[in-house]
mmCIF file of C-alpha atoms in Angstrom:
data_model
loop_
_atom_site.group_PDB
_atom_site.id
_atom_site.type_symbol
_atom_site.label_atom_id
_atom_site.label_comp_id
_atom_site.label_asym_id
_atom_site.label_seq_id
_atom_site.Cartn_x
_atom_site.Cartn_y
_atom_site.Cartn_z
ATOM 1 C CA MET A 15 -0.464 -63.958 -81.348
ATOM 2 C CA ALA A 16 0.887 -62.154 -84.442
ATOM 3 C CA LEU A 17 -1.475 -62.353 -87.414
ATOM 4 C CA ARG A 18 0.524 -62.707 -90.616
ATOM 5 C CA ASN A 19 -1.385 -65.075 -92.924
ATOM 6 C CA LEU A 20 -4.851 -63.671 -93.718
ATOM 7 C CA LEU A 21 -7.789 -65.121 -95.622
ATOM 8 C CA MET A 22 -9.721 -62.192 -97.071
ATOM 9 C CA VAL A 23 -13.366 -62.974 -97.948
ATOM 10 C CA VAL A 24 -15.143 -60.627 -100.379
ATOM 11 C CA THR A 25 -18.367 -60.564 -102.387
ATOM 12 C CA ASN A 26 -16.642 -59.210 -105.508
ATOM 13 C CA TYR A 27 -13.120 -58.874 -106.864
ATOM 14 C CA PRO A 28 -11.826 -57.740 -110.280
ATOM 15 C CA ASN A 29 -12.012 -60.517 -112.868
ATOM 16 C CA ALA A 30 -12.111 -61.204 -116.602
ATOM 17 C CA GLY A 31 -15.890 -60.788 -116.806
ATOM 18 C CA HIS A 32 -16.045 -57.629 -114.677
ATOM 19 C CA PRO A 33 -12.589 -55.952 -114.596
ATOM 20 C CA TYR A 34 -13.452 -53.214 -112.077
ATOM 21 C CA SER A 35 -15.808 -55.117 -109.787
ATOM 22 C CA GLY A 36 -14.603 -54.829 -106.219
ATOM 23 C CA ALA A 37 -11.716 -52.513 -107.103
ATOM 24 C CA PHE A 38 -11.624 -51.307 -103.496
ATOM 25 C CA ASN A 39 -11.378 -54.899 -102.264
ATOM 26 C CA GLU A 40 -8.355 -55.469 -104.478
ATOM 27 C CA ARG A 41 -6.832 -52.202 -103.264
ATOM 28 C CA SER A 42 -7.336 -53.340 -99.665
ATOM 29 C CA ALA A 43 -5.757 -56.749 -100.361
ATOM 30 C CA LEU A 44 -2.725 -55.079 -101.966
ATOM 31 C CA SER A 45 -2.462 -52.653 -99.028
ATOM 32 C CA LEU A 46 -2.410 -55.566 -96.572
ATOM 33 C CA LYS A 47 0.223 -57.285 -98.729
ATOM 34 C CA ASN A 48 2.352 -54.116 -98.776
ATOM 35 C CA LEU A 49 2.106 -53.959 -94.974
ATOM 36 C CA GLY A 50 3.782 -57.355 -94.819
ATOM 37 C CA TYR A 51 0.797 -59.690 -94.503
ATOM 38 C CA GLU A 52 0.415 -62.800 -96.602
ATOM 39 C CA VAL A 53 -3.035 -62.542 -98.169
ATOM 40 C CA GLU A 54 -5.224 -65.011 -100.031
ATOM 41 C CA VAL A 55 -8.629 -63.947 -101.341
ATOM 42 C CA LEU A 56 -11.879 -65.917 -101.402
ATOM 43 C CA ALA A 57 -14.414 -64.367 -103.802
ATOM 44 C CA PRO A 58 -17.407 -66.696 -104.452
ATOM 45 C CA ARG A 59 -19.095 -66.439 -107.865
ATOM 46 C CA PRO A 60 -22.599 -67.463 -109.011
ATOM 47 C CA TYR A 61 -22.686 -70.771 -110.875
ATOM 48 C CA VAL A 62 -23.726 -70.396 -114.528
ATOM 49 C CA PRO A 63 -23.958 -73.470 -116.823
ATOM 50 C CA ARG A 64 -22.045 -73.106 -120.082
ATOM 51 C CA ALA A 65 -25.214 -73.715 -122.136
ATOM 52 C CA ILE A 66 -26.995 -70.566 -120.865
ATOM 53 C CA ALA A 67 -24.023 -68.223 -120.412
ATOM 54 C CA ARG A 68 -24.517 -66.729 -123.875
ATOM 55 C CA TRP A 69 -28.143 -65.758 -123.235
ATOM 56 C CA ASN A 70 -27.359 -62.843 -120.945
ATOM 57 C CA SER A 71 -24.356 -60.495 -120.682
ATOM 58 C CA ARG A 72 -24.239 -60.805 -116.905
ATOM 59 C CA TRP A 73 -24.379 -64.608 -117.021
ATOM 60 C CA GLY A 74 -21.646 -64.556 -119.635
ATOM 61 C CA ALA A 75 -19.477 -62.393 -117.381
ATOM 62 C CA TYR A 76 -19.947 -64.812 -114.463
ATOM 63 C CA HIS A 77 -19.103 -67.766 -116.705
ATOM 64 C CA ARG A 78 -15.792 -66.166 -117.745
ATOM 65 C CA ILE A 79 -14.564 -65.902 -114.154
ATOM 66 C CA PRO A 80 -11.804 -68.496 -113.530
ATOM 67 C CA ASP A 81 -11.999 -70.821 -110.513
ATOM 68 C CA GLN A 82 -8.690 -69.472 -109.279
ATOM 69 C CA GLU A 83 -5.945 -67.153 -110.459
ATOM 70 C CA MET A 84 -2.930 -65.160 -109.273
ATOM 71 C CA ARG A 85 -3.350 -61.368 -109.390
ATOM 72 C CA ASP A 86 -0.398 -59.153 -108.451
ATOM 73 C CA GLY A 87 1.069 -61.877 -106.266
ATOM 74 C CA ILE A 88 -2.222 -62.626 -104.480
ATOM 75 C CA GLN A 89 -3.945 -65.998 -104.874
ATOM 76 C CA VAL A 90 -7.668 -65.577 -105.607
ATOM 77 C CA PHE A 91 -10.152 -68.471 -105.176
ATOM 78 C CA ARG A 92 -13.630 -68.263 -106.673
ATOM 79 C CA PRO A 93 -15.829 -71.248 -105.753
ATOM 80 C CA ALA A 94 -19.214 -71.293 -107.492
ATOM 81 C CA TYR A 95 -22.449 -71.126 -105.510
ATOM 82 C CA LEU A 96 -26.048 -71.675 -106.534
ATOM 83 C CA GLN A 97 -28.081 -68.508 -107.032
ATOM 84 C CA VAL A 98 -31.706 -68.656 -108.188
ATOM 85 C CA PRO A 99 -32.945 -65.475 -109.946
ATOM 86 C CA LEU A 100 -35.641 -63.433 -108.133
ATOM 87 C CA LEU A 101 -35.098 -65.179 -104.776
ATOM 88 C CA GLY A 102 -32.364 -62.796 -103.659
ATOM 89 C CA GLY A 103 -30.857 -63.776 -100.322
ATOM 90 C CA ALA A 104 -33.538 -66.325 -99.479
ATOM 91 C CA LEU A 105 -31.218 -69.243 -100.304
ATOM 92 C CA GLN A 106 -28.324 -67.915 -98.171
ATOM 93 C CA PRO A 107 -25.656 -67.689 -100.901
ATOM 94 C CA ASP A 108 -22.975 -67.332 -98.202
ATOM 95 C CA PHE A 109 -23.886 -70.801 -96.856
ATOM 96 C CA SER A 110 -23.866 -72.297 -100.356
ATOM 97 C CA ALA A 111 -20.453 -70.741 -101.000
ATOM 98 C CA TYR A 112 -19.239 -72.062 -97.646
ATOM 99 C CA LEU A 113 -20.195 -75.635 -98.571
ATOM 100 C CA ASN A 114 -18.268 -75.404 -101.848
ATOM 101 C CA ALA A 115 -15.262 -73.534 -100.441
ATOM 102 C CA PHE A 116 -14.569 -75.309 -97.178
ATOM 103 C CA ARG A 117 -12.801 -78.483 -98.329
ATOM 104 C CA PRO A 118 -10.182 -76.848 -100.598
ATOM 105 C CA LEU A 119 -9.601 -74.100 -98.023
ATOM 106 C CA HIS A 120 -9.262 -76.662 -95.255
ATOM 107 C CA ARG A 121 -6.554 -78.433 -97.254
ATOM 108 C CA ARG A 122 -4.687 -75.143 -97.726
ATOM 109 C CA HIS A 123 -5.116 -74.361 -94.037
ATOM 110 C CA GLN A 124 -3.537 -77.708 -93.111
ATOM 111 C CA ALA A 125 -0.590 -77.087 -95.436
ATOM 112 C CA LYS A 126 -0.101 -73.441 -94.394
ATOM 113 C CA PRO A 127 -2.434 -72.296 -91.596
ATOM 114 C CA PHE A 128 -4.374 -69.068 -91.866
ATOM 115 C CA ASP A 129 -4.135 -66.857 -88.775
ATOM 116 C CA ALA A 130 -7.461 -65.037 -89.276
ATOM 117 C CA VAL A 131 -10.377 -64.442 -91.656
ATOM 118 C CA LEU A 132 -11.376 -60.923 -92.703
ATOM 119 C CA GLY A 133 -14.723 -60.414 -94.472
ATOM 120 C CA PHE A 134 -15.445 -57.237 -96.461
ATOM 121 C CA ASN A 135 -19.219 -56.553 -96.535
ATOM 122 C CA LEU A 136 -21.390 -58.283 -93.940
ATOM 123 C CA ILE A 137 -23.947 -59.619 -96.448
ATOM 124 C CA GLY A 138 -22.432 -62.716 -98.010
ATOM 125 C CA ALA A 139 -18.795 -62.195 -97.050
ATOM 126 C CA GLY A 140 -19.527 -61.724 -93.340
ATOM 127 C CA GLY A 141 -21.568 -64.924 -93.065
ATOM 128 C CA LEU A 142 -18.927 -66.848 -94.949
ATOM 129 C CA ALA A 143 -16.152 -65.375 -92.772
ATOM 130 C CA TRP A 144 -17.633 -66.404 -89.408
ATOM 131 C CA ARG A 145 -18.501 -69.906 -90.658
ATOM 132 C CA LEU A 146 -14.961 -70.459 -91.931
ATOM 133 C CA GLY A 147 -13.504 -68.997 -88.740
ATOM 134 C CA ARG A 148 -15.540 -71.379 -86.568
ATOM 135 C CA ARG A 149 -14.663 -74.405 -88.708
ATOM 136 C CA LEU A 150 -10.953 -73.585 -89.025
ATOM 137 C CA ARG A 151 -10.816 -72.454 -85.379
ATOM 138 C CA ILE A 152 -9.274 -69.073 -86.113
ATOM 139 C CA PRO A 153 -10.514 -65.514 -85.388
ATOM 140 C CA ALA A 154 -12.976 -64.000 -87.874
ATOM 141 C CA ALA A 155 -13.532 -60.270 -88.393
ATOM 142 C CA GLY A 156 -15.893 -58.381 -90.706
ATOM 143 C CA TRP A 157 -16.051 -54.872 -92.112
ATOM 144 C CA ALA A 158 -19.389 -53.045 -92.429
ATOM 145 C CA LEU A 159 -18.917 -50.921 -95.537
ATOM 146 C CA GLY A 160 -22.362 -49.506 -96.293
ATOM 147 C CA ASN A 161 -25.973 -50.473 -96.746
ATOM 148 C CA GLU A 162 -25.706 -54.044 -95.414
ATOM 149 C CA VAL A 163 -26.599 -52.800 -91.907
ATOM 150 C CA ARG A 164 -29.526 -50.743 -93.238
ATOM 151 C CA VAL A 165 -31.530 -53.803 -94.308
ATOM 152 C CA SER A 166 -34.989 -54.510 -92.906
ATOM 153 C CA THR A 167 -34.910 -56.270 -89.536
ATOM 154 C CA HIS A 168 -37.358 -58.969 -90.639
ATOM 155 C CA SER A 169 -35.916 -59.620 -94.115
ATOM 156 C CA ALA A 170 -33.737 -62.620 -95.029
ATOM 157 C CA HIS A 171 -30.750 -60.311 -95.320
ATOM 158 C CA GLY A 172 -31.615 -58.685 -91.995
ATOM 159 C CA ARG A 173 -31.629 -62.032 -90.199
ATOM 160 C CA ALA A 174 -28.349 -63.056 -91.869
ATOM 161 C CA VAL A 175 -26.593 -59.794 -90.956
ATOM 162 C CA ARG A 176 -27.880 -59.927 -87.378
ATOM 163 C CA GLU A 177 -26.469 -63.438 -86.980
ATOM 164 C CA THR A 178 -23.169 -62.303 -88.502
ATOM 165 C CA LEU A 179 -22.933 -59.355 -86.093
ATOM 166 C CA GLN A 180 -23.422 -61.731 -83.177
ATOM 167 C CA ARG A 181 -20.982 -64.411 -84.334
ATOM 168 C CA LEU A 182 -17.983 -62.480 -85.669
ATOM 169 C CA ASP A 183 -15.110 -62.034 -83.219
ATOM 170 C CA LEU A 184 -14.593 -58.436 -84.373
ATOM 171 C CA VAL A 185 -16.725 -56.044 -86.453
ATOM 172 C CA LEU A 186 -15.245 -52.883 -87.965
ATOM 173 C CA TYR A 187 -17.467 -50.019 -89.160
ATOM 174 C CA GLN A 188 -16.798 -47.375 -91.764
ATOM 175 C CA SER A 189 -18.593 -44.768 -89.650
ATOM 176 C CA ALA A 190 -20.313 -44.227 -86.304
ATOM 177 C CA GLU A 191 -23.610 -44.022 -88.238
ATOM 178 C CA LEU A 192 -23.176 -47.591 -89.513
ATOM 179 C CA ARG A 193 -22.472 -48.822 -85.993
ATOM 180 C CA ALA A 194 -25.681 -47.112 -84.832
ATOM 181 C CA CYS A 195 -27.565 -48.878 -87.652
ATOM 182 C CA ALA A 196 -26.138 -52.191 -86.441
ATOM 183 C CA GLU A 197 -27.449 -51.440 -82.936
ATOM 184 C CA LEU A 198 -30.947 -50.868 -84.319
ATOM 185 C CA LEU A 199 -30.736 -54.063 -86.356
ATOM 186 C CA CYS A 200 -29.757 -56.120 -83.320
ATOM 187 C CA GLY A 201 -32.404 -54.481 -81.120
ATOM 188 C CA PRO A 202 -32.217 -53.555 -77.423
ATOM 189 C CA PRO A 203 -30.244 -53.530 -75.334
ATOM 190 C CA ALA A 204 -27.669 -51.564 -77.340
ATOM 191 C CA SER A 205 -25.038 -52.795 -74.894
ATOM 192 C CA LYS A 206 -25.118 -56.114 -76.774
ATOM 193 C CA LEU A 207 -22.643 -54.496 -79.164
ATOM 194 C CA SER A 208 -19.509 -54.592 -77.025
ATOM 195 C CA PRO A 209 -17.113 -51.682 -77.692
ATOM 196 C CA ASP A 210 -14.290 -54.215 -77.679
ATOM 197 C CA ARG A 211 -15.859 -56.187 -80.558
ATOM 198 C CA HIS A 212 -17.641 -53.415 -82.491
ATOM 199 C CA VAL A 213 -15.158 -50.722 -83.487
ATOM 200 C CA VAL A 214 -15.438 -47.696 -85.801
ATOM 201 C CA LEU A 215 -12.439 -47.760 -88.150
ATOM 202 C CA PRO A 216 -12.778 -45.958 -91.536
ATOM 203 C CA HIS A 217 -10.421 -47.359 -94.145
ATOM 204 C CA GLY A 218 -9.654 -44.065 -95.906
ATOM 205 C CA ILE A 219 -8.284 -43.596 -99.429
ATOM 206 C CA GLY A 220 -4.899 -43.223 -101.098
ATOM 207 C CA SER A 221 -3.227 -39.881 -101.753
ATOM 208 C CA PRO A 222 -4.091 -38.253 -105.099
ATOM 209 C CA PRO A 223 -1.309 -38.194 -107.713
ATOM 210 C CA ALA A 224 0.131 -34.935 -108.985
ATOM 211 C CA LEU A 225 -1.738 -33.910 -112.137
ATOM 212 C CA SER A 226 -0.950 -30.871 -114.273
ATOM 213 C CA ALA A 227 -3.073 -28.321 -116.108
ATOM 214 C CA GLU A 228 -2.058 -30.132 -119.299
ATOM 215 C CA ASP A 229 -3.585 -33.378 -117.958
ATOM 216 C CA ARG A 230 -6.826 -31.473 -117.403
ATOM 217 C CA ARG A 231 -6.796 -29.940 -120.889
ATOM 218 C CA ALA A 232 -5.976 -33.283 -122.544
ATOM 219 C CA LEU A 233 -8.864 -35.206 -120.972
ATOM 220 C CA ARG A 234 -11.372 -32.418 -121.557
ATOM 221 C CA ALA A 235 -10.304 -32.319 -125.211
ATOM 222 C CA LYS A 236 -10.757 -36.100 -125.418
ATOM 223 C CA LEU A 237 -14.302 -35.661 -124.068
ATOM 224 C CA ASN A 238 -14.982 -32.761 -126.499
ATOM 225 C CA ILE A 239 -15.527 -30.338 -123.623
ATOM 226 C CA ASN A 240 -14.568 -26.717 -124.250
ATOM 227 C CA PRO A 241 -12.435 -24.767 -121.732
ATOM 228 C CA GLY A 242 -15.395 -22.493 -120.937
ATOM 229 C CA GLN A 243 -17.859 -25.288 -120.170
ATOM 230 C CA CYS A 244 -18.647 -26.469 -116.631
ATOM 231 C CA LEU A 245 -17.980 -30.208 -116.275
ATOM 232 C CA VAL A 246 -20.103 -31.993 -113.658
ATOM 233 C CA LEU A 247 -18.627 -35.435 -112.913
ATOM 234 C CA PHE A 248 -20.227 -38.573 -111.481
ATOM 235 C CA VAL A 249 -18.133 -41.692 -110.753
ATOM 236 C CA GLY A 250 -19.761 -44.920 -109.585
ATOM 237 C CA ARG A 251 -22.186 -47.658 -110.525
ATOM 238 C CA ILE A 252 -24.897 -46.452 -112.906
ATOM 239 C CA VAL A 253 -27.816 -47.726 -110.811
ATOM 240 C CA LYS A 254 -30.979 -46.143 -109.433
ATOM 241 C CA ALA A 255 -29.768 -46.287 -105.831
ATOM 242 C CA LYS A 256 -26.869 -44.003 -106.759
ATOM 243 C CA GLY A 257 -29.322 -41.260 -107.783
ATOM 244 C CA VAL A 258 -28.314 -41.221 -111.459
ATOM 245 C CA PHE A 259 -31.852 -40.550 -112.704
ATOM 246 C CA GLU A 260 -32.206 -37.579 -110.377
ATOM 247 C CA LEU A 261 -28.819 -36.335 -111.556
ATOM 248 C CA ILE A 262 -29.724 -36.117 -115.248
ATOM 249 C CA GLU A 263 -32.973 -34.339 -114.333
ATOM 250 C CA ALA A 264 -31.012 -31.850 -112.214
ATOM 251 C CA VAL A 265 -28.555 -31.256 -115.067
ATOM 252 C CA ALA A 266 -31.434 -30.615 -117.477
ATOM 253 C CA LEU A 267 -32.957 -28.072 -115.050
ATOM 254 C CA ALA A 268 -29.625 -26.376 -114.378
ATOM 255 C CA ARG A 269 -28.918 -25.980 -118.097
ATOM 256 C CA ARG A 270 -31.952 -23.702 -118.429
ATOM 257 C CA LYS A 271 -29.935 -21.060 -116.571
ATOM 258 C CA ARG A 272 -26.426 -22.309 -117.395
ATOM 259 C CA PRO A 273 -26.333 -23.798 -120.920
ATOM 260 C CA ASP A 274 -22.573 -24.328 -120.531
ATOM 261 C CA ILE A 275 -23.110 -27.219 -118.049
ATOM 262 C CA VAL A 276 -22.173 -30.725 -119.253
ATOM 263 C CA CYS A 277 -22.251 -33.971 -117.272
ATOM 264 C CA VAL A 278 -19.927 -36.972 -117.529
ATOM 265 C CA MET A 279 -20.959 -40.212 -115.785
ATOM 266 C CA VAL A 280 -18.217 -42.839 -115.444
ATOM 267 C CA GLY A 281 -18.988 -46.424 -114.442
ATOM 268 C CA ALA A 282 -21.326 -48.098 -116.969
ATOM 269 C CA LEU A 283 -21.147 -51.874 -117.400
ATOM 270 C CA PRO A 284 -23.645 -53.671 -119.687
ATOM 271 C CA GLY A 285 -25.771 -56.250 -117.910
ATOM 272 C CA PHE A 286 -24.799 -55.078 -114.434
ATOM 273 C CA ASP A 287 -26.475 -51.673 -114.174
ATOM 274 C CA ASP A 288 -29.265 -49.347 -115.319
ATOM 275 C CA ALA A 289 -27.243 -47.504 -117.978
ATOM 276 C CA GLU A 290 -29.462 -48.592 -120.877
ATOM 277 C CA GLU A 291 -32.643 -47.550 -119.057
ATOM 278 C CA LEU A 292 -30.977 -44.227 -118.216
ATOM 279 C CA ARG A 293 -30.157 -43.678 -121.894
ATOM 280 C CA ARG A 294 -33.717 -44.551 -122.949
ATOM 281 C CA ARG A 295 -35.280 -42.178 -120.447
ATOM 282 C CA SER A 296 -32.835 -39.390 -121.190
ATOM 283 C CA CYS A 297 -33.649 -39.499 -124.925
ATOM 284 C CA GLU A 298 -36.811 -37.600 -124.009
ATOM 285 C CA MET A 299 -34.652 -34.661 -122.903
ATOM 286 C CA PRO A 300 -33.558 -32.059 -125.457
ATOM 287 C CA ASP A 301 -29.857 -32.057 -126.409
ATOM 288 C CA PHE A 302 -29.120 -34.993 -124.089
ATOM 289 C CA VAL A 303 -26.392 -36.426 -126.311
ATOM 290 C CA ARG A 304 -24.593 -33.081 -126.336
ATOM 291 C CA HIS A 305 -24.624 -32.388 -122.610
ATOM 292 C CA VAL A 306 -24.509 -35.850 -120.926
ATOM 293 C CA GLN A 307 -21.956 -38.604 -121.568
ATOM 294 C CA ILE A 308 -22.328 -42.073 -120.020
ATOM 295 C CA LEU A 309 -18.919 -43.770 -120.103
ATOM 296 C CA PRO A 310 -17.708 -47.274 -119.184
ATOM 297 C CA GLY A 311 -16.082 -47.999 -115.840
ATOM 298 C CA CYS A 312 -12.363 -47.335 -115.598
ATOM 299 C CA ALA A 313 -9.369 -48.459 -113.565
ATOM 300 C CA PRO A 314 -9.121 -46.826 -110.095
ATOM 301 C CA GLY A 315 -6.017 -44.859 -111.071
ATOM 302 C CA GLU A 316 -7.848 -43.346 -114.047
ATOM 303 C CA VAL A 317 -10.468 -41.766 -111.757
ATOM 304 C CA TRP A 318 -7.947 -39.121 -110.661
ATOM 305 C CA ARG A 319 -7.614 -37.911 -114.279
ATOM 306 C CA TYR A 320 -11.374 -37.455 -114.528
ATOM 307 C CA LEU A 321 -11.340 -35.543 -111.246
ATOM 308 C CA ALA A 322 -8.582 -33.279 -112.567
ATOM 309 C CA ALA A 323 -10.798 -32.457 -115.564
ATOM 310 C CA ALA A 324 -13.933 -31.787 -113.490
ATOM 311 C CA ASP A 325 -15.299 -28.477 -112.195
ATOM 312 C CA LEU A 326 -17.877 -30.040 -109.873
ATOM 313 C CA PHE A 327 -18.354 -33.531 -108.451
ATOM 314 C CA ALA A 328 -21.965 -34.725 -108.122
ATOM 315 C CA PHE A 329 -22.810 -37.392 -105.580
ATOM 316 C CA PRO A 330 -26.610 -37.949 -105.552
ATOM 317 C CA SER A 331 -26.536 -41.427 -103.965
ATOM 318 C CA HIS A 332 -29.574 -42.294 -101.845
ATOM 319 C CA SER A 333 -27.482 -43.742 -99.003
ATOM 320 C CA GLU A 334 -23.847 -44.688 -98.371
ATOM 321 C CA GLY A 335 -21.484 -45.900 -95.689
ATOM 322 C CA MET A 336 -18.280 -43.964 -96.290
ATOM 323 C CA PRO A 337 -18.173 -43.337 -100.071
ATOM 324 C CA ASN A 338 -14.725 -43.649 -101.618
ATOM 325 C CA SER A 339 -15.566 -41.595 -104.715
ATOM 326 C CA LEU A 340 -16.697 -38.632 -102.613
ATOM 327 C CA LEU A 341 -13.591 -38.848 -100.448
ATOM 328 C CA GLU A 342 -11.405 -38.944 -103.566
ATOM 329 C CA ALA A 343 -13.150 -35.877 -105.008
ATOM 330 C CA MET A 344 -12.554 -33.987 -101.767
ATOM 331 C CA ALA A 345 -8.913 -35.121 -101.670
ATOM 332 C CA ALA A 346 -8.485 -33.890 -105.249
ATOM 333 C CA GLY A 347 -9.903 -30.496 -104.277
ATOM 334 C CA VAL A 348 -12.984 -30.717 -106.525
ATOM 335 C CA PRO A 349 -16.091 -28.956 -105.153
ATOM 336 C CA ALA A 350 -18.614 -31.681 -104.329
#
């Protein structure tokens, strides 16, 4: 059977409250569309009452997300689900999202049937994908992108991912390492992960655009970086798990021998990361303001301009699946 009409399930997707959240998911949806598939996206959002949205920047961002919208010719649905702070995955947000999403999706399926469900990220999206696949009676596949298969075996997330691995019709892995992690999570015998259903298939990245020496000079001038300085670049979420605190300490140590080193960190988003804590801690370091810049997140296409301006790409993340930013730095020819 030819699969032409796909329902893509994701945990995040660019929106008014968080314009670069899930940028890779949007890129993947557009790639599928360009390959000739008809794609609709399901991206559940936490429910936030209007009365409390103004109390917290993250809550306000969630509140601004529309229930549905059309982005670049792709219909995006965002049903709300209940999320209680501090309980994490204990309430199974994928099941809550499933309860809210099923009826409208079922109506769309009756009007124009989906051929398959594809979930990106096994925590949340994977559980939602297999439930919808079972209910709509269509195949469901999931993509293991990173740390979701590194969760503790006995945690709520571990149990949810293990069930997802067993129930999906097809599981794709960014790397052989992630597939090995899935084997450990499921426990012996390893043969339970059939090679026909559990396949290593990295998604890769796009080709870098052609950028000139003038592009490099222009961005460095915008950042007030002299031609003789060494620009160390970090691109990603400004959170502890990405190693950002270790990075600023390393830059401070390196500057004792190379005072020309400066660091630019791209990806800050108030309310969603540790950027403010990073700034507070870094104030204890001499000359921090002059040699470290923490900048807001940018559109995916803008990342290539930063890479063109960089002399070295730093990737101190504690663990990854198949990191897009590192692959893009290598594709751009920046030492990493």
